[in-house]
């Protein structure tokens, strides 16, 4: 979870004034209060390739909303 959060904050810390979102907060998608756009989602997914490899290609879009949801997909398949 720490690696995922680090990648997220490396990309978007400037948008959040350093505030780290809760693991269950909706950070991507319609329910997000953070205002990230689809291009931001793609940048994040691309940044995950280095630490997580080919597992990124198996992520399901419908579960790509919270950091915990993304983490669970990467580690539980």
Short mmCIF file of N, CA and C in Angstrom, two decimals:
data_model
loop_
_atom_site.label_atom_id
_atom_site.label_comp_id
_atom_site.label_asym_id
_atom_site.label_seq_id
_atom_site.Cartn_x
_atom_site.Cartn_y
_atom_site.Cartn_z
N UNK A 1 0.83 -1.19 0.00
CA UNK A 1 0.00 0.00 0.00
C UNK A 1 0.88 1.26 0.00
N UNK A 2 1.99 1.16 0.71
CA UNK A 2 2.88 2.33 0.79
C UNK A 2 3.44 2.72 -0.58
N UNK A 3 3.82 1.72 -1.38
CA UNK A 3 4.35 1.99 -2.71
C UNK A 3 3.30 2.64 -3.60
N UNK A 4 2.09 2.15 -3.52
CA UNK A 4 0.98 2.70 -4.31
C UNK A 4 0.71 4.16 -3.91
N UNK A 5 0.66 4.41 -2.62
CA UNK A 5 0.43 5.76 -2.12
C UNK A 5 1.57 6.70 -2.54
N UNK A 6 2.80 6.20 -2.51
CA UNK A 6 3.95 7.02 -2.91
C UNK A 6 3.84 7.42 -4.39
N UNK A 7 3.52 6.47 -5.24
CA UNK A 7 3.36 6.77 -6.67
C UNK A 7 2.26 7.81 -6.85
N UNK A 8 1.15 7.64 -6.15
CA UNK A 8 0.04 8.58 -6.25
C UNK A 8 0.47 9.99 -5.83
N UNK A 9 1.13 10.08 -4.69
CA UNK A 9 1.53 11.39 -4.18
C UNK A 9 2.64 12.02 -5.02
N UNK A 10 3.53 11.22 -5.57
CA UNK A 10 4.56 11.76 -6.46
C UNK A 10 3.93 12.45 -7.66
N UNK A 11 2.84 11.91 -8.14
CA UNK A 11 2.17 12.49 -9.31
C UNK A 11 1.25 13.66 -8.96
N UNK A 12 0.54 13.56 -7.83
CA UNK A 12 -0.57 14.48 -7.59
C UNK A 12 -0.48 15.31 -6.31
N UNK A 13 0.61 15.27 -5.59
CA UNK A 13 0.72 16.00 -4.32
C UNK A 13 0.44 17.49 -4.50
N UNK A 14 0.86 18.05 -5.62
CA UNK A 14 0.64 19.48 -5.86
C UNK A 14 -0.84 19.81 -5.96
N UNK A 15 -1.66 18.87 -6.39
CA UNK A 15 -3.10 19.11 -6.50
C UNK A 15 -3.81 19.03 -5.15
N UNK A 16 -3.17 18.39 -4.17
CA UNK A 16 -3.80 18.16 -2.87
C UNK A 16 -3.15 18.93 -1.74
N UNK A 17 -2.23 19.83 -2.06
CA UNK A 17 -1.49 20.59 -1.05
C UNK A 17 -0.86 19.66 -0.01
N UNK A 18 -0.38 18.52 -0.46
CA UNK A 18 0.28 17.57 0.42
C UNK A 18 -0.64 16.67 1.21
N UNK A 19 -1.95 16.89 1.15
CA UNK A 19 -2.91 16.04 1.86
C UNK A 19 -2.93 14.66 1.22
N UNK A 20 -2.73 13.64 2.04
CA UNK A 20 -2.75 12.26 1.55
C UNK A 20 -4.17 11.73 1.68
N UNK A 21 -4.80 11.31 0.57
CA UNK A 21 -6.16 10.78 0.65
C UNK A 21 -6.20 9.49 1.46
N UNK A 22 -7.30 9.29 2.13
CA UNK A 22 -7.55 8.04 2.85
C UNK A 22 -7.57 6.90 1.84
N UNK A 23 -7.16 5.72 2.25
CA UNK A 23 -7.11 4.57 1.35
C UNK A 23 -8.46 4.24 0.73
N UNK A 24 -9.55 4.57 1.42
CA UNK A 24 -10.89 4.26 0.92
C UNK A 24 -11.59 5.46 0.28
N UNK A 25 -10.90 6.58 0.19
CA UNK A 25 -11.48 7.76 -0.46
C UNK A 25 -11.51 7.54 -1.97
N UNK A 26 -12.58 7.96 -2.60
CA UNK A 26 -12.68 7.86 -4.06
C UNK A 26 -11.76 8.93 -4.66
N UNK A 27 -10.71 8.48 -5.32
CA UNK A 27 -9.76 9.42 -5.92
C UNK A 27 -9.91 9.50 -7.44
N UNK A 28 -10.47 8.48 -8.05
CA UNK A 28 -10.72 8.49 -9.49
C UNK A 28 -12.19 8.20 -9.74
N UNK A 29 -12.76 8.84 -10.73
CA UNK A 29 -14.13 8.56 -11.11
C UNK A 29 -15.11 9.62 -10.66
N UNK A 30 -16.39 9.32 -10.88
CA UNK A 30 -17.47 10.27 -10.67
C UNK A 30 -17.61 10.75 -9.22
N UNK A 31 -17.37 9.89 -8.26
CA UNK A 31 -17.55 10.26 -6.86
C UNK A 31 -16.35 10.94 -6.22
N UNK A 32 -15.34 11.25 -7.02
CA UNK A 32 -14.11 11.82 -6.48
C UNK A 32 -14.27 13.31 -6.17
N UNK A 33 -13.73 13.73 -5.04
CA UNK A 33 -13.73 15.15 -4.69
C UNK A 33 -12.42 15.82 -5.11
N UNK A 34 -11.52 15.05 -5.72
CA UNK A 34 -10.20 15.56 -6.03
C UNK A 34 -10.06 16.18 -7.42
N UNK A 35 -11.04 16.02 -8.26
CA UNK A 35 -11.02 16.66 -9.57
C UNK A 35 -9.99 16.10 -10.54
N UNK A 36 -9.61 14.85 -10.35
CA UNK A 36 -8.68 14.24 -11.30
C UNK A 36 -9.44 13.85 -12.56
N UNK A 37 -8.80 14.02 -13.69
CA UNK A 37 -9.44 13.74 -14.97
C UNK A 37 -8.96 12.41 -15.52
N UNK A 38 -9.56 11.98 -16.61
CA UNK A 38 -9.22 10.68 -17.18
C UNK A 38 -7.74 10.60 -17.56
N UNK A 39 -7.17 11.70 -18.00
CA UNK A 39 -5.75 11.70 -18.34
C UNK A 39 -4.89 11.46 -17.08
N UNK A 40 -5.33 11.97 -15.95
CA UNK A 40 -4.63 11.73 -14.69
C UNK A 40 -4.68 10.24 -14.33
N UNK A 41 -5.81 9.62 -14.59
CA UNK A 41 -5.95 8.18 -14.33
C UNK A 41 -4.97 7.40 -15.19
N UNK A 42 -4.84 7.79 -16.44
CA UNK A 42 -3.89 7.11 -17.34
C UNK A 42 -2.45 7.34 -16.89
N UNK A 43 -2.12 8.54 -16.46
CA UNK A 43 -0.77 8.82 -15.97
C UNK A 43 -0.46 7.94 -14.75
N UNK A 44 -1.43 7.80 -13.86
CA UNK A 44 -1.23 7.00 -12.66
C UNK A 44 -1.03 5.53 -13.04
N UNK A 45 -1.89 5.01 -13.90
CA UNK A 45 -1.76 3.61 -14.32
C UNK A 45 -0.40 3.38 -14.98
N UNK A 46 0.04 4.31 -15.79
CA UNK A 46 1.35 4.18 -16.44
C UNK A 46 2.48 4.19 -15.42
N UNK A 47 2.36 5.03 -14.40
CA UNK A 47 3.39 5.12 -13.37
C UNK A 47 3.45 3.84 -12.53
N UNK A 48 2.36 3.08 -12.50
CA UNK A 48 2.34 1.83 -11.74
C UNK A 48 3.08 0.70 -12.44
N UNK A 49 3.37 0.86 -13.72
CA UNK A 49 4.05 -0.20 -14.47
C UNK A 49 5.42 -0.53 -13.89
N UNK A 50 6.18 0.49 -13.51
CA UNK A 50 7.52 0.21 -13.00
C UNK A 50 7.51 -0.61 -11.71
N UNK A 51 6.75 -0.19 -10.69
CA UNK A 51 6.80 -1.00 -9.46
C UNK A 51 5.97 -2.29 -9.50
N UNK A 52 4.92 -2.34 -10.35
CA UNK A 52 4.01 -3.49 -10.31
C UNK A 52 4.02 -4.34 -11.57
N UNK A 53 4.67 -3.91 -12.61
CA UNK A 53 4.82 -4.71 -13.82
C UNK A 53 3.52 -5.03 -14.54
N UNK A 54 3.46 -6.22 -15.11
CA UNK A 54 2.33 -6.64 -15.95
C UNK A 54 1.00 -6.74 -15.22
N UNK A 55 1.01 -6.75 -13.89
CA UNK A 55 -0.25 -6.80 -13.13
C UNK A 55 -1.14 -5.61 -13.47
N UNK A 56 -0.52 -4.51 -13.86
CA UNK A 56 -1.27 -3.29 -14.17
C UNK A 56 -2.22 -3.52 -15.34
N UNK A 57 -1.83 -4.35 -16.27
CA UNK A 57 -2.67 -4.61 -17.44
C UNK A 57 -3.96 -5.36 -17.09
N UNK A 58 -3.98 -5.98 -15.92
CA UNK A 58 -5.16 -6.74 -15.50
C UNK A 58 -6.12 -5.94 -14.62
N UNK A 59 -5.80 -4.67 -14.34
CA UNK A 59 -6.68 -3.85 -13.50
C UNK A 59 -8.02 -3.64 -14.18
N UNK A 60 -9.07 -3.73 -13.40
CA UNK A 60 -10.43 -3.52 -13.92
C UNK A 60 -10.85 -2.08 -13.66
N UNK A 61 -11.34 -1.43 -14.69
CA UNK A 61 -11.70 -0.02 -14.61
C UNK A 61 -12.74 0.24 -13.52
N UNK A 62 -13.72 -0.65 -13.39
CA UNK A 62 -14.79 -0.41 -12.42
C UNK A 62 -14.30 -0.44 -10.97
N UNK A 63 -13.13 -1.02 -10.72
CA UNK A 63 -12.56 -1.04 -9.38
C UNK A 63 -11.37 -0.09 -9.25
N UNK A 64 -11.21 0.79 -10.21
CA UNK A 64 -10.09 1.74 -10.23
C UNK A 64 -10.58 3.08 -9.68
N UNK A 65 -11.04 3.08 -8.44
CA UNK A 65 -11.59 4.30 -7.85
C UNK A 65 -10.86 4.72 -6.58
N UNK A 66 -10.56 3.75 -5.71
CA UNK A 66 -9.88 4.05 -4.45
C UNK A 66 -8.49 3.42 -4.47
N UNK A 67 -7.60 3.95 -3.65
CA UNK A 67 -6.26 3.36 -3.56
C UNK A 67 -6.34 1.93 -3.03
N UNK A 68 -7.23 1.68 -2.08
CA UNK A 68 -7.37 0.32 -1.56
C UNK A 68 -7.88 -0.64 -2.64
N UNK A 69 -8.84 -0.19 -3.45
CA UNK A 69 -9.37 -1.03 -4.53
C UNK A 69 -8.29 -1.38 -5.55
N UNK A 70 -7.45 -0.40 -5.87
CA UNK A 70 -6.36 -0.64 -6.81
C UNK A 70 -5.34 -1.59 -6.18
N UNK A 71 -5.00 -1.33 -4.93
CA UNK A 71 -4.05 -2.18 -4.20
C UNK A 71 -4.54 -3.63 -4.17
N UNK A 72 -5.79 -3.82 -3.84
CA UNK A 72 -6.35 -5.17 -3.74
C UNK A 72 -6.28 -5.89 -5.09
N UNK A 73 -6.55 -5.17 -6.16
CA UNK A 73 -6.47 -5.79 -7.49
C UNK A 73 -5.03 -6.19 -7.83
N UNK A 74 -4.09 -5.33 -7.48
CA UNK A 74 -2.68 -5.61 -7.81
C UNK A 74 -2.14 -6.79 -7.02
N UNK A 75 -2.64 -6.97 -5.80
CA UNK A 75 -2.08 -8.01 -4.93
C UNK A 75 -2.93 -9.28 -4.84
N UNK A 76 -4.18 -9.19 -5.24
CA UNK A 76 -5.06 -10.36 -5.15
C UNK A 76 -5.52 -10.85 -6.50
N UNK A 77 -5.08 -10.17 -7.55
CA UNK A 77 -5.45 -10.60 -8.90
C UNK A 77 -6.82 -10.29 -9.18
#
